Amino acid sequence: MNILNLFSAMPGAVAQGLIWGITAIGIYITFRILDIADLTVDGSLCTGGAVCIMMMLSGHNVVVAMLVATVAGMVTGLATGFFHTFMGIPAILAGILSQLGLYSINLKIMGKANQAINVDKYDLLVSLRYIKGVPFYKNSIFVVAIGIVLLVLLLYWFFGTELGCALRATGCNGNMSRAQGINTNTSKVLGLMISNGLVGLAGALLAQYQGFADINMGRGAIVIGLAAVIIGEAATSRIFHNFGFKLIGVAIGSIMYYIVLQVVIWLGVDTDLLKLLSALVVAIFLAMPYWRRKYFAKPAVKKGGKDNA
Amino acid sequence: MLEMKHVTKVFNPGTVNEKVALNDFSLTLEDGDFVTVIGGNGAGKSTMMNAIAGAWNVDAGEIIIDGTNITKLPEHKRARFLGRVFQDPMTGTAATMGIAENLALAKRRGKVRFLGPGITHKEWEEYRELVKILGLGLEDRLSAKVGVLSGGQRQALTLLMATLQKPKLLLLDEHTAALDPKTAAKVLDTTEYIVNKDHLTTLMITHNMKDAIAHGNRLIMLMDGKIILDIRGEEKKKLTVEDLLHKFEAASGEEFTNDKAILG
Ligand SMILES: Nc1ncnc2c1ncn2[C@@H]1O[C@H](COP(=O)(O)OP(=O)(O)O)[C@@H](O)[C@H]1O
Ligand SMILES: [Mg+2]
């Protein structure tokens, strides 16, 4: 257990954390803003990775490949939204259906369960190899960090527009939204598309980073994303109140998750157990608000003076 | 302004819980009418409003607002004709959004929402002036989340939101019932003020007979999904609670059973 090994693993953890941070921001949009737990992401992450790798293998430019991967992610969100709104299927089940269907689709996109891409032959935007010994502007940590800042700016702008406000209102209060003329179904579909578009983009980055797309690369993505959201909120909610900073907080949560993961691995914990650990940690954090209400709720005190409005 | 023609709504048809909530229900409102609606629990008052607002489709009949047949329109498309305030103060506002943001949502009712700003700088000033008529001091807390407001404050805000884009018809479903008497009176005053100022055609459900008599130019009473009393004009102006009880007995053929829900 040489501490130097841990230190040398840190840049990689940070880079992975940042890439997963984009997934987590996507999950934040459905989970926190729309109030939907969207399980599509387990499939759409791989869709993004698969599309990106296959496009690049067939000679397309990395930027084009990533754009198409993002659009592919949005289409998966559209499918889930369609199941949920047009067909009236509960959101969780709609996501599971998409996820299952995407397993086949992802296999068809790749032609097999795994497609590798050689970093020496293709011009990748990010890679394991671009962590040390490259100029800073080529460093994957720098590149993804800049990407996140740009995405957050874009989302910050969008959620301040009429459409973005309609989406926030939909997640908060559907009755009120419809009474104010908002088509809540459209809002939900749009939110699912944006979210899965981000997840598809994250998949494209992840596949480049690890040098391959794999049919299982998205397994548990929803849990990792939720963990990042929860850790990020716990760590930054005292200091970050602005919406844009909250999104940054989620990305920070993702980095923290990967750093902790590295430490756990360095401590010699059996890596087969990592997903179990993640699941338990997320379960406990998700239970917190419920426990707080149930066991620590203060008796409702009527606030005199404030009520005679 | 509003025409409901032979509207019928049956809940849970074909089951033991079958309930005819609106029974061949017809009602016509003139421009500028302020109609108060009373009736016992389960009489069909909320169902009448939900039929207009489009919470679900009616089983039979037609609903026409200002010449437009809205019977088949989805809820969010009818919203451009309607302002609504609900009984539960939680229902009318978005708790996680700010006061000004909520008003801005209401300002865009009936408009196409795209990538324009969700709220402009000009609107902030406009809303600062607007909320002053409530006399609640909200003008200094426009960015505060609505979730921190009291029930009365939220209802007053919802009322503003419902009338910010002048609606063809204002629907108030026991909007003061969840408030303490003092707050309720204040919200009712504000209602009267806004309705008069903008000459709004209004349907107001209330569980309080005195309020139903004191407000509006017409009063209807519902029972079993039908209108059993319809009082307007001079007769409405002279109406007393006792008159109303006698009329109820005559119309329904029942002894008045000191129903708390009606007397308030
Ligand atoms: N969504 C619904 N599903 C089933 N039954 C309903 C529904 N809404 C109202 N009802 C029933 O219809 C009747 C009229 O209800 P409502 O219009 O809410 O009465 P109120 O006059 O008290 O507002 C009641 O018997 C009620 O139980
Ligand atoms: Mg009711």
Coordinates of C-alpha atoms and ligand atoms in Angstrom, one line a residue:
Chain A
M1 CA 0.0 0.0 0.0
N2 CA 2.4 2.6 -1.2
I3 CA 0.9 6.0 -0.9
L4 CA 2.7 7.0 -4.1
N5 CA 0.7 4.5 -6.0
L6 CA -2.5 6.3 -4.7
F7 CA -1.1 9.7 -5.8
S8 CA -0.2 8.5 -9.2
A9 CA -3.7 7.1 -9.7
M10 CA -5.3 10.4 -8.8
P11 CA -5.2 12.2 -12.1
G12 CA -7.0 9.2 -13.7
A13 CA -9.6 9.3 -11.0
V14 CA -10.2 13.0 -11.6
A15 CA -10.5 12.6 -15.3
Q16 CA -13.0 9.7 -15.0
G17 CA -14.8 11.7 -12.3
L18 CA -15.2 14.6 -14.7
I19 CA -16.5 12.5 -17.5
W20 CA -19.0 10.9 -15.2
G21 CA -19.8 14.4 -14.0
I22 CA -21.5 15.0 -17.3
T23 CA -23.6 11.9 -16.8
A24 CA -24.4 13.1 -13.3
I25 CA -25.5 16.5 -14.6
G26 CA -27.8 14.8 -17.0
I27 CA -29.2 12.7 -14.1
Y28 CA -29.6 15.9 -12.0
I29 CA -31.9 17.3 -14.7
T30 CA -34.3 14.4 -14.6
F31 CA -34.0 13.4 -10.9
R32 CA -33.9 16.9 -9.3
I33 CA -35.6 19.2 -11.8
L34 CA -38.2 16.9 -13.4
D35 CA -38.6 14.6 -10.4
I36 CA -38.2 11.5 -12.5
A37 CA -35.8 8.6 -11.9
D38 CA -34.8 7.8 -15.4
L39 CA -33.2 4.4 -15.9
T40 CA -32.7 5.0 -19.6
V41 CA -29.2 6.2 -18.8
D42 CA -27.8 2.7 -18.2
G43 CA -28.5 2.1 -21.9
S44 CA -27.9 5.6 -23.4
L45 CA -24.4 5.9 -22.0
C46 CA -23.4 2.9 -24.1
T47 CA -25.3 4.2 -27.1
G48 CA -23.3 7.4 -27.0
G49 CA -20.0 5.4 -26.7
A50 CA -20.9 3.0 -29.4
V51 CA -22.0 5.6 -31.8
C52 CA -18.9 7.7 -31.2
I53 CA -16.5 4.8 -31.7
M54 CA -18.2 3.4 -34.8
M55 CA -18.3 6.8 -36.4
M56 CA -14.7 7.4 -35.8
L57 CA -13.7 3.9 -37.0
S58 CA -15.5 4.7 -40.2
G59 CA -13.4 7.8 -40.6
H60 CA -15.5 10.6 -39.2
N61 CA -14.0 13.5 -37.3
V62 CA -14.1 13.3 -33.5
V63 CA -16.3 16.4 -33.1
V64 CA -18.9 15.1 -35.6
A65 CA -18.8 11.7 -33.9
M66 CA -19.5 13.2 -30.5
L67 CA -22.3 15.4 -31.8
V68 CA -24.0 12.4 -33.4
A69 CA -23.5 10.5 -30.1
T70 CA -25.2 13.3 -28.3
V71 CA -28.1 13.3 -30.7
A72 CA -28.4 9.5 -30.4
G73 CA -28.6 10.0 -26.6
M74 CA -31.4 12.5 -27.1
V75 CA -33.3 10.0 -29.3
T76 CA -33.2 7.4 -26.5
G77 CA -34.7 10.1 -24.2
L78 CA -37.3 10.8 -26.8
A79 CA -38.2 7.1 -26.8
T80 CA -38.6 7.0 -23.0
G81 CA -40.6 10.2 -23.0
F82 CA -42.9 8.7 -25.6
F83 CA -43.4 5.5 -23.5
H84 CA -44.1 7.7 -20.5
T85 CA -46.4 10.4 -21.9
F86 CA -48.0 9.0 -25.0
M87 CA -48.4 5.5 -23.8
G88 CA -49.0 6.3 -20.1
I89 CA -46.3 4.0 -18.8
P90 CA -44.9 4.9 -15.4
A91 CA -41.5 6.8 -15.8
I92 CA -39.4 4.1 -14.0
L93 CA -40.8 1.3 -16.2
A94 CA -40.5 3.4 -19.3
G95 CA -36.8 3.9 -18.6
I96 CA -36.3 0.2 -18.0
L97 CA -38.0 -0.7 -21.3
S98 CA -35.7 1.7 -23.1
Q99 CA -32.7 0.4 -21.3
L100 CA -33.5 -3.2 -22.3
G101 CA -34.3 -2.3 -25.9
L102 CA -31.1 -0.3 -26.1
Y103 CA -29.1 -3.4 -25.2
S104 CA -30.0 -4.9 -28.6
I105 CA -29.6 -1.6 -30.4
N106 CA -26.2 -1.0 -28.9
L107 CA -25.1 -4.5 -30.0
K108 CA -26.3 -3.8 -33.5
I109 CA -24.5 -0.4 -33.6
M110 CA -21.2 -2.1 -32.6
G111 CA -21.8 -5.4 -34.4
K112 CA -20.3 -7.1 -31.3
A113 CA -20.1 -6.6 -27.6
N114 CA -16.9 -4.5 -27.6
Q115 CA -15.2 -2.2 -30.1
A116 CA -11.7 -0.8 -29.4
I117 CA -10.2 2.3 -30.9
N118 CA -6.4 2.8 -31.1
V119 CA -5.3 6.1 -29.7
D120 CA -2.3 6.1 -32.0
K121 CA -4.2 5.8 -35.2
Y122 CA -7.2 8.1 -34.4
D123 CA -7.4 11.6 -33.3
L124 CA -9.1 11.3 -29.9
L125 CA -10.2 14.2 -27.8
V126 CA -9.6 12.5 -24.5
S127 CA -7.6 9.4 -23.5
L128 CA -6.0 7.6 -20.6
R129 CA -2.8 8.5 -22.4
Y130 CA -3.4 12.2 -22.3
I131 CA -3.2 12.5 -18.6
K132 CA 0.5 12.9 -18.0
G133 CA 3.3 14.2 -20.2
V134 CA 1.1 16.1 -22.7
P135 CA 0.8 19.9 -23.0
F136 CA -1.9 21.2 -20.7
Y137 CA -4.4 22.0 -23.5
K138 CA -4.3 18.4 -24.6
N139 CA -4.6 17.1 -21.1
S140 CA -7.9 15.2 -20.7
I141 CA -8.6 16.7 -17.3
F142 CA -8.3 20.2 -18.8
V143 CA -10.3 19.4 -21.9
V144 CA -13.3 17.8 -20.0
A145 CA -13.2 20.5 -17.3
I146 CA -13.5 23.2 -20.0
G147 CA -16.3 21.1 -21.6
I148 CA -18.2 21.0 -18.3
V149 CA -17.9 24.7 -17.8
L150 CA -19.3 25.3 -21.3
L151 CA -22.2 22.8 -20.8
V152 CA -23.0 24.4 -17.5
L153 CA -23.1 27.8 -19.1
L154 CA -25.4 26.5 -21.8
L155 CA -27.7 24.8 -19.3
Y156 CA -27.7 27.9 -17.1
W157 CA -28.9 29.9 -20.0
F158 CA -31.5 27.3 -21.1
F159 CA -33.1 26.9 -17.7
G160 CA -33.6 30.7 -17.6
T161 CA -35.5 30.7 -20.9
E162 CA -39.3 30.4 -21.1
L163 CA -39.0 26.8 -22.2
G164 CA -36.5 26.1 -19.3
C165 CA -38.8 27.7 -16.8
A166 CA -41.7 25.7 -18.1
L167 CA -39.6 22.6 -17.5
R168 CA -38.7 23.5 -14.0
A169 CA -42.4 24.3 -13.2
T170 CA -43.5 21.0 -14.6
G171 CA -41.1 19.1 -12.3
C172 CA -42.3 21.2 -9.3
N173 CA -46.1 21.3 -9.8
G174 CA -47.8 19.7 -12.8
N175 CA -51.3 21.0 -11.9
M176 CA -50.1 24.5 -11.7
S177 CA -48.1 24.2 -14.9
R178 CA -51.1 23.0 -16.9
A179 CA -53.2 25.8 -15.3
Q180 CA -50.6 28.2 -16.7
G181 CA -50.8 26.7 -20.1
I182 CA -47.7 24.5 -20.0
N183 CA -47.9 21.2 -21.9
T184 CA -46.3 19.1 -19.1
N185 CA -45.9 16.1 -21.5
T186 CA -43.8 18.2 -23.8
S187 CA -41.7 19.4 -20.9
K188 CA -41.1 15.9 -19.7
V189 CA -40.0 14.6 -23.1
L190 CA -37.8 17.6 -23.6
G191 CA -36.1 17.1 -20.2
L192 CA -35.6 13.4 -20.9
M193 CA -34.0 14.3 -24.2
I194 CA -31.6 16.9 -22.8
S195 CA -30.7 14.5 -20.0
N196 CA -29.9 11.6 -22.2
G197 CA -28.2 13.8 -24.7
L198 CA -25.7 14.7 -22.0
V199 CA -25.4 11.1 -21.0
G200 CA -24.7 10.1 -24.6
L201 CA -22.0 12.8 -24.8
A202 CA -20.5 11.4 -21.6
G203 CA -20.6 7.9 -23.1
A204 CA -18.7 9.2 -26.2
L205 CA -16.0 10.7 -23.9
L206 CA -15.8 7.7 -21.7
A207 CA -15.3 5.3 -24.7
Q208 CA -12.5 7.5 -26.1
Y209 CA -10.9 7.8 -22.7
Q210 CA -10.8 4.1 -22.0
G211 CA -10.1 3.2 -25.7
F212 CA -13.2 1.1 -26.3
A213 CA -17.0 1.0 -26.2
D214 CA -18.4 -2.0 -24.4
I215 CA -22.0 -3.3 -24.1
N216 CA -21.7 -3.2 -20.3
M217 CA -20.2 0.3 -20.0
G218 CA -23.4 1.8 -18.8
R219 CA -24.4 -0.8 -16.2
G220 CA -25.2 1.0 -13.0
A221 CA -24.8 4.5 -14.5
I222 CA -27.9 5.7 -12.8
V223 CA -26.5 4.7 -9.4
I224 CA -23.1 6.3 -10.0
G225 CA -24.9 9.4 -11.3
L226 CA -27.2 9.6 -8.3
A227 CA -24.2 9.0 -6.0
A228 CA -22.5 12.0 -7.6
V229 CA -25.6 14.2 -7.3
I230 CA -26.0 13.3 -3.7
I231 CA -22.3 13.6 -2.7
G232 CA -22.1 16.8 -4.6
E233 CA -25.1 18.3 -2.9
A234 CA -24.0 17.2 0.5
A235 CA -20.5 18.7 -0.1
T236 CA -21.5 22.0 -1.7
S237 CA -25.1 22.9 -0.9
R238 CA -23.9 25.3 1.9
I239 CA -21.8 27.3 -0.5
F240 CA -23.5 26.9 -3.9
H241 CA -27.0 28.3 -4.2
N242 CA -27.0 29.5 -7.8
F243 CA -28.3 26.9 -10.3
G244 CA -25.1 26.9 -12.4
F245 CA -22.9 26.4 -9.4
K246 CA -25.2 23.5 -8.2
L247 CA -24.4 21.8 -11.5
I248 CA -20.7 22.4 -10.9
G249 CA -21.3 20.9 -7.5
V250 CA -22.7 17.8 -9.1
A251 CA -19.5 17.4 -11.2
I252 CA -17.4 17.9 -8.1
G253 CA -19.5 15.2 -6.4
S254 CA -18.6 12.9 -9.3
I255 CA -14.9 13.6 -8.9
M256 CA -15.1 12.9 -5.2
Y257 CA -16.9 9.6 -5.9
Y258 CA -14.0 8.5 -8.1
I259 CA -11.4 9.6 -5.7
V260 CA -13.0 7.7 -2.9
L261 CA -13.3 4.7 -5.3
Q262 CA -9.5 4.9 -5.9
V263 CA -8.8 5.0 -2.2
V264 CA -11.0 2.0 -1.6
I265 CA -9.2 0.1 -4.4
W266 CA -5.9 1.2 -3.0
L267 CA -6.9 -0.1 0.4
G268 CA -7.1 -3.5 -1.3
V269 CA -10.9 -4.0 -1.2
D270 CA -12.1 -6.7 -3.6
T271 CA -13.1 -4.8 -6.7
D272 CA -16.0 -7.2 -7.3
L273 CA -17.6 -5.6 -4.3
L274 CA -17.4 -2.0 -5.6
K275 CA -20.9 -1.9 -7.2
L276 CA -22.4 -3.4 -4.0
L277 CA -20.7 -0.6 -2.0
S278 CA -22.0 2.1 -4.4
A279 CA -25.5 0.7 -4.2
L280 CA -25.5 0.7 -0.4
V281 CA -24.0 4.2 -0.1
V282 CA -26.6 5.6 -2.5
A283 CA -29.4 3.7 -0.7
I284 CA -28.4 5.2 2.6
F285 CA -28.1 8.7 1.2
L286 CA -31.5 8.4 -0.5
A287 CA -33.0 7.3 2.8
M288 CA -31.7 10.4 4.7
P289 CA -34.6 12.8 3.9
Y290 CA -37.1 10.1 4.9
W291 CA -35.3 9.2 8.1
R292 CA -34.9 12.8 9.0
R293 CA -38.7 13.3 8.6
K294 CA -39.6 10.2 10.4
Y295 CA -37.2 10.2 13.4
F296 CA -35.9 13.7 13.7
A297 CA -38.9 15.8 12.7
K298 CA -39.6 18.7 15.0
P299 CA -43.3 19.0 16.0
A300 CA -44.9 21.4 13.7
V301 CA -45.0 24.7 15.5
K302 CA -47.5 27.2 14.3
K303 CA -45.6 30.3 13.5
G304 CA -47.8 33.0 14.9
G305 CA -47.7 36.4 13.2
K306 CA -46.5 34.9 10.0
D307 CA -49.8 33.3 9.1
N308 CA -52.0 36.3 9.2
A309 CA -51.1 37.3 5.7
Chain B
M1 CA -69.2 34.2 -22.2
L2 CA -69.5 30.7 -20.8
E3 CA -72.0 28.1 -22.0
M4 CA -72.2 24.7 -20.5
K5 CA -74.8 22.7 -22.4
H6 CA -76.2 19.4 -21.0
V7 CA -72.9 18.4 -19.5
T8 CA -72.7 15.0 -17.9
K9 CA -69.8 13.4 -16.0
V10 CA -69.9 10.0 -14.5
F11 CA -67.0 8.8 -12.3
N12 CA -66.2 5.0 -12.2
P13 CA -69.0 4.0 -14.6
G14 CA -70.2 0.5 -14.3
T15 CA -68.8 -0.1 -10.8
V16 CA -70.3 0.0 -7.4
N17 CA -68.6 3.4 -7.0
E18 CA -70.4 4.8 -10.0
K19 CA -71.1 8.5 -9.3
V20 CA -73.0 10.9 -11.6
A21 CA -71.2 14.0 -10.6
L22 CA -72.7 16.3 -13.2
N23 CA -76.2 15.4 -14.5
D24 CA -77.3 17.0 -17.7
F25 CA -75.8 20.2 -16.3
S26 CA -76.4 23.5 -18.1
L27 CA -75.2 27.0 -17.2
T28 CA -74.8 30.2 -19.1
L29 CA -72.8 33.2 -17.9
E30 CA -73.0 36.7 -19.3
D31 CA -69.9 38.9 -19.8
G32 CA -68.9 40.3 -16.4
D33 CA -71.1 38.0 -14.3
F34 CA -69.7 37.2 -10.8
V35 CA -71.5 34.1 -9.8
T36 CA -71.1 32.5 -6.4
V37 CA -71.6 28.8 -6.1
I38 CA -72.8 26.9 -3.0
G39 CA -73.9 23.3 -2.3
G40 CA -73.2 20.5 0.1
N41 CA -70.1 18.3 0.0
G42 CA -70.1 16.1 -3.1
A43 CA -72.8 18.3 -4.9
G44 CA -70.5 18.5 -7.9
K45 CA -69.1 22.0 -7.5
S46 CA -65.5 21.1 -8.1
T47 CA -66.5 18.7 -10.8
M48 CA -68.2 21.6 -12.6
M49 CA -65.0 23.6 -12.5
N50 CA -62.8 20.7 -13.5
A51 CA -65.1 20.1 -16.5
I52 CA -64.5 23.7 -17.6
A53 CA -60.7 23.6 -16.9
G54 CA -60.3 20.2 -18.6
A55 CA -59.0 18.0 -15.9
W56 CA -60.6 15.1 -17.9
N57 CA -63.1 14.9 -20.8
V58 CA -66.8 15.1 -20.0
D59 CA -69.0 12.2 -21.1
A60 CA -71.6 14.3 -22.8
G61 CA -72.5 17.9 -23.5
E62 CA -70.6 20.9 -24.7
I63 CA -68.6 23.7 -23.1
I64 CA -68.2 26.9 -25.0
I65 CA -66.1 29.9 -23.9
D66 CA -66.6 33.2 -25.8
G67 CA -67.7 31.4 -28.9
T68 CA -64.9 28.8 -28.8
N69 CA -65.9 25.2 -28.3
I70 CA -63.4 23.9 -25.7
T71 CA -65.1 20.6 -25.0
K72 CA -62.2 18.5 -26.5
L73 CA -59.3 20.8 -25.8
P74 CA -56.5 19.5 -23.5
E75 CA -56.1 21.3 -20.2
H76 CA -53.1 23.3 -21.0
K77 CA -54.7 24.7 -24.2
R78 CA -57.8 25.9 -22.3
A79 CA -55.5 27.7 -19.8
R80 CA -55.4 30.7 -22.1
F81 CA -59.1 31.4 -21.4
L82 CA -59.0 30.6 -17.7
G83 CA -57.6 31.8 -14.5
R84 CA -57.7 29.3 -11.7
V85 CA -57.2 29.4 -7.9
F86 CA -57.5 26.1 -6.1
Q87 CA -58.6 25.2 -2.5
D88 CA -55.2 23.9 -1.5
P89 CA -52.7 26.7 -1.4
M90 CA -49.9 24.3 -2.5
T91 CA -51.6 23.6 -5.8
G92 CA -51.5 27.0 -7.4
T93 CA -47.8 27.9 -7.3
A94 CA -44.4 26.3 -8.0
A95 CA -42.8 26.1 -4.5
T96 CA -39.2 25.8 -5.6
M97 CA -39.4 28.9 -7.9
G98 CA -39.3 32.5 -6.8
I99 CA -42.2 34.8 -6.5
A100 CA -41.3 36.8 -9.6
E101 CA -40.6 33.6 -11.5
N102 CA -44.0 32.3 -10.7
L103 CA -45.6 35.5 -11.9
A104 CA -43.5 35.3 -15.1
L105 CA -44.9 31.8 -15.7
A106 CA -48.4 33.2 -15.4
K107 CA -47.6 36.1 -17.6
R108 CA -46.8 33.7 -20.4
R109 CA -50.1 31.8 -20.2
G110 CA -51.5 31.3 -23.6
K111 CA -48.3 32.4 -25.3
V112 CA -45.8 30.2 -27.2
R113 CA -42.9 29.5 -24.9
F114 CA -39.5 29.2 -26.7
L115 CA -36.0 30.5 -26.0
G116 CA -36.9 34.0 -25.0
P117 CA -36.0 35.0 -21.4
G118 CA -38.1 33.3 -18.7
I119 CA -38.3 36.7 -17.0
T120 CA -37.0 40.1 -18.1
H121 CA -35.6 43.0 -16.1
K122 CA -38.6 45.0 -17.0
E123 CA -40.9 42.4 -15.6
W124 CA -39.2 42.5 -12.2
E125 CA -40.1 46.2 -11.9
E126 CA -43.6 45.5 -13.2
Y127 CA -44.2 42.7 -10.6
R128 CA -42.7 44.9 -7.8
E129 CA -45.5 47.3 -8.4
L130 CA -48.1 44.6 -9.0
V131 CA -47.7 42.7 -5.7
K132 CA -48.1 46.0 -3.8
I133 CA -51.9 45.8 -4.2
L134 CA -51.8 42.7 -2.0
G135 CA -50.4 44.7 0.9
L136 CA -48.3 41.8 2.1
G137 CA -44.8 43.3 1.7
L138 CA -44.0 40.8 -1.1
E139 CA -42.5 43.6 -3.2
D140 CA -39.3 43.4 -1.1
R141 CA -39.0 39.6 -1.4
L142 CA -39.6 39.0 -5.1
S143 CA -36.7 36.5 -5.4
A144 CA -37.8 34.5 -2.4
K145 CA -39.0 31.0 -3.1
V146 CA -42.8 30.6 -2.9
G147 CA -42.3 27.6 -0.7
V148 CA -41.5 29.9 2.3
L149 CA -44.7 31.8 2.0
S150 CA -47.8 31.2 4.2
G151 CA -50.9 29.7 2.8
G152 CA -52.6 33.1 2.7
Q153 CA -49.7 34.7 0.9
R154 CA -49.6 31.8 -1.6
Q155 CA -53.4 32.1 -2.3
A156 CA -53.0 35.9 -2.8
L157 CA -50.1 35.3 -5.2
T158 CA -52.1 32.6 -7.0
L159 CA -54.9 35.1 -7.4
L160 CA -52.5 37.6 -9.0
M161 CA -51.2 34.9 -11.3
A162 CA -54.6 33.8 -12.3
T163 CA -55.5 37.4 -13.4
L164 CA -52.2 38.6 -14.7
Q165 CA -53.2 37.7 -18.2
K166 CA -56.8 38.9 -18.0
P167 CA -58.7 35.6 -18.3
K168 CA -62.1 35.2 -20.0
L169 CA -63.3 33.3 -17.0
L170 CA -61.9 33.2 -13.4
L171 CA -62.5 30.0 -11.5
L172 CA -62.2 30.1 -7.8
D173 CA -62.7 26.7 -6.0
E174 CA -63.1 27.4 -2.3
H175 CA -59.9 29.4 -2.5
T176 CA -60.2 30.8 1.1
A177 CA -61.4 27.5 2.7
A178 CA -58.0 26.5 3.9
L179 CA -57.2 29.9 5.5
D180 CA -57.9 31.2 9.0
P181 CA -60.9 33.6 9.0
K182 CA -58.8 36.8 9.1
T183 CA -56.6 35.7 6.2
A184 CA -59.6 34.4 4.3
A185 CA -61.4 37.8 4.6
K186 CA -58.3 39.6 3.3
V187 CA -57.9 37.3 0.3
L188 CA -61.6 37.7 -0.4
D189 CA -61.3 41.5 -0.4
T190 CA -58.4 41.2 -2.8
T191 CA -60.5 38.9 -5.0
E192 CA -63.4 41.5 -5.0
Y193 CA -60.9 44.3 -5.8
I194 CA -59.3 42.5 -8.8
V195 CA -62.6 41.2 -10.2
N196 CA -64.0 44.7 -10.2
K197 CA -60.9 46.4 -11.5
D198 CA -60.6 44.1 -14.5
H199 CA -64.4 43.3 -14.9
L200 CA -63.7 39.6 -14.8
T201 CA -66.4 37.0 -15.4
T202 CA -66.1 34.9 -12.3
L203 CA -67.3 31.6 -10.8
M204 CA -66.6 31.4 -7.1
I205 CA -67.3 28.3 -5.1
T206 CA -67.6 28.9 -1.4
H207 CA -68.7 26.9 1.6
N208 CA -69.8 30.1 3.4
M209 CA -73.4 31.3 2.7
K210 CA -72.7 34.8 3.9
D211 CA -69.8 35.2 1.5
A212 CA -72.0 33.8 -1.3
I213 CA -74.6 36.4 -0.6
A214 CA -72.2 39.3 0.0
H215 CA -70.3 38.8 -3.3
G216 CA -71.3 38.7 -6.9
N217 CA -74.5 39.4 -8.9
R218 CA -75.8 35.9 -9.1
L219 CA -75.9 32.9 -6.8
I220 CA -76.4 29.2 -7.8
M221 CA -76.8 26.2 -5.6
L222 CA -75.9 22.7 -6.7
M223 CA -77.2 19.4 -5.5
D224 CA -76.6 16.0 -7.0
G225 CA -74.9 17.4 -10.1
K226 CA -77.7 19.9 -10.9
I227 CA -78.5 23.5 -10.3
I228 CA -81.4 23.6 -7.8
L229 CA -81.4 27.3 -7.1
D230 CA -80.4 30.3 -9.4
I231 CA -80.9 33.7 -7.9
R232 CA -79.9 37.0 -9.6
G233 CA -80.5 40.7 -10.0
E234 CA -82.5 42.5 -7.4
E235 CA -83.5 39.3 -5.8
K236 CA -79.8 38.5 -5.2
K237 CA -79.2 41.9 -3.8
K238 CA -81.9 41.5 -1.1
L239 CA -81.1 38.0 -0.3
T240 CA -80.6 36.9 3.3
V241 CA -79.3 33.7 4.8
E242 CA -82.9 32.9 6.0
D243 CA -84.3 33.4 2.5
L244 CA -81.7 31.1 1.1
L245 CA -82.6 28.4 3.6
H246 CA -86.3 28.6 2.8
K247 CA -85.6 28.6 -0.9
F248 CA -83.3 25.6 -0.5
E249 CA -86.2 23.7 1.3
A250 CA -88.6 24.6 -1.4
A251 CA -86.3 23.7 -4.3
S252 CA -84.9 20.4 -2.9
G253 CA -88.1 19.2 -1.1
E254 CA -85.9 18.5 1.9
E255 CA -85.7 19.9 5.4
F256 CA -82.6 21.9 5.7
T257 CA -80.3 19.8 7.8
N258 CA -78.1 22.5 9.3
D259 CA -75.3 21.2 7.0
K260 CA -72.1 22.7 8.2
A261 CA -70.7 22.5 4.7
I262 CA -73.4 24.8 3.4
L263 CA -73.7 27.2 6.3
G264 CA -70.0 27.6 6.8
Ligands
LIG1 N1 -61.7 12.2 -9.8 C1 -62.8 11.7 -9.3 N2 -62.9 10.3 -9.3 C2 -64.0 9.7 -8.7 N3 -65.0 10.4 -8.1 C3 -64.9 11.8 -8.1 C4 -63.8 12.4 -8.6 N4 -64.0 13.8 -8.5 C5 -65.2 13.9 -7.8 N5 -65.7 12.7 -7.6 C6 -67.0 12.4 -6.9 O1 -68.0 13.3 -7.6 C7 -68.8 13.8 -6.6 C8 -68.8 15.4 -6.7 O2 -67.5 15.8 -6.2 P1 -67.1 17.3 -6.2 O3 -67.4 18.0 -7.4 O4 -65.7 17.3 -5.8 O5 -68.0 17.9 -5.0 P2 -68.0 19.3 -4.3 O6 -69.3 19.9 -4.6 O7 -67.8 19.0 -2.8 O8 -66.8 20.1 -4.8 C9 -68.4 13.3 -5.2 O9 -69.2 12.2 -4.9 C10 -67.0 12.9 -5.5 O10 -66.7 11.8 -4.7
MG2 MG -65.0 20.8 -4.0

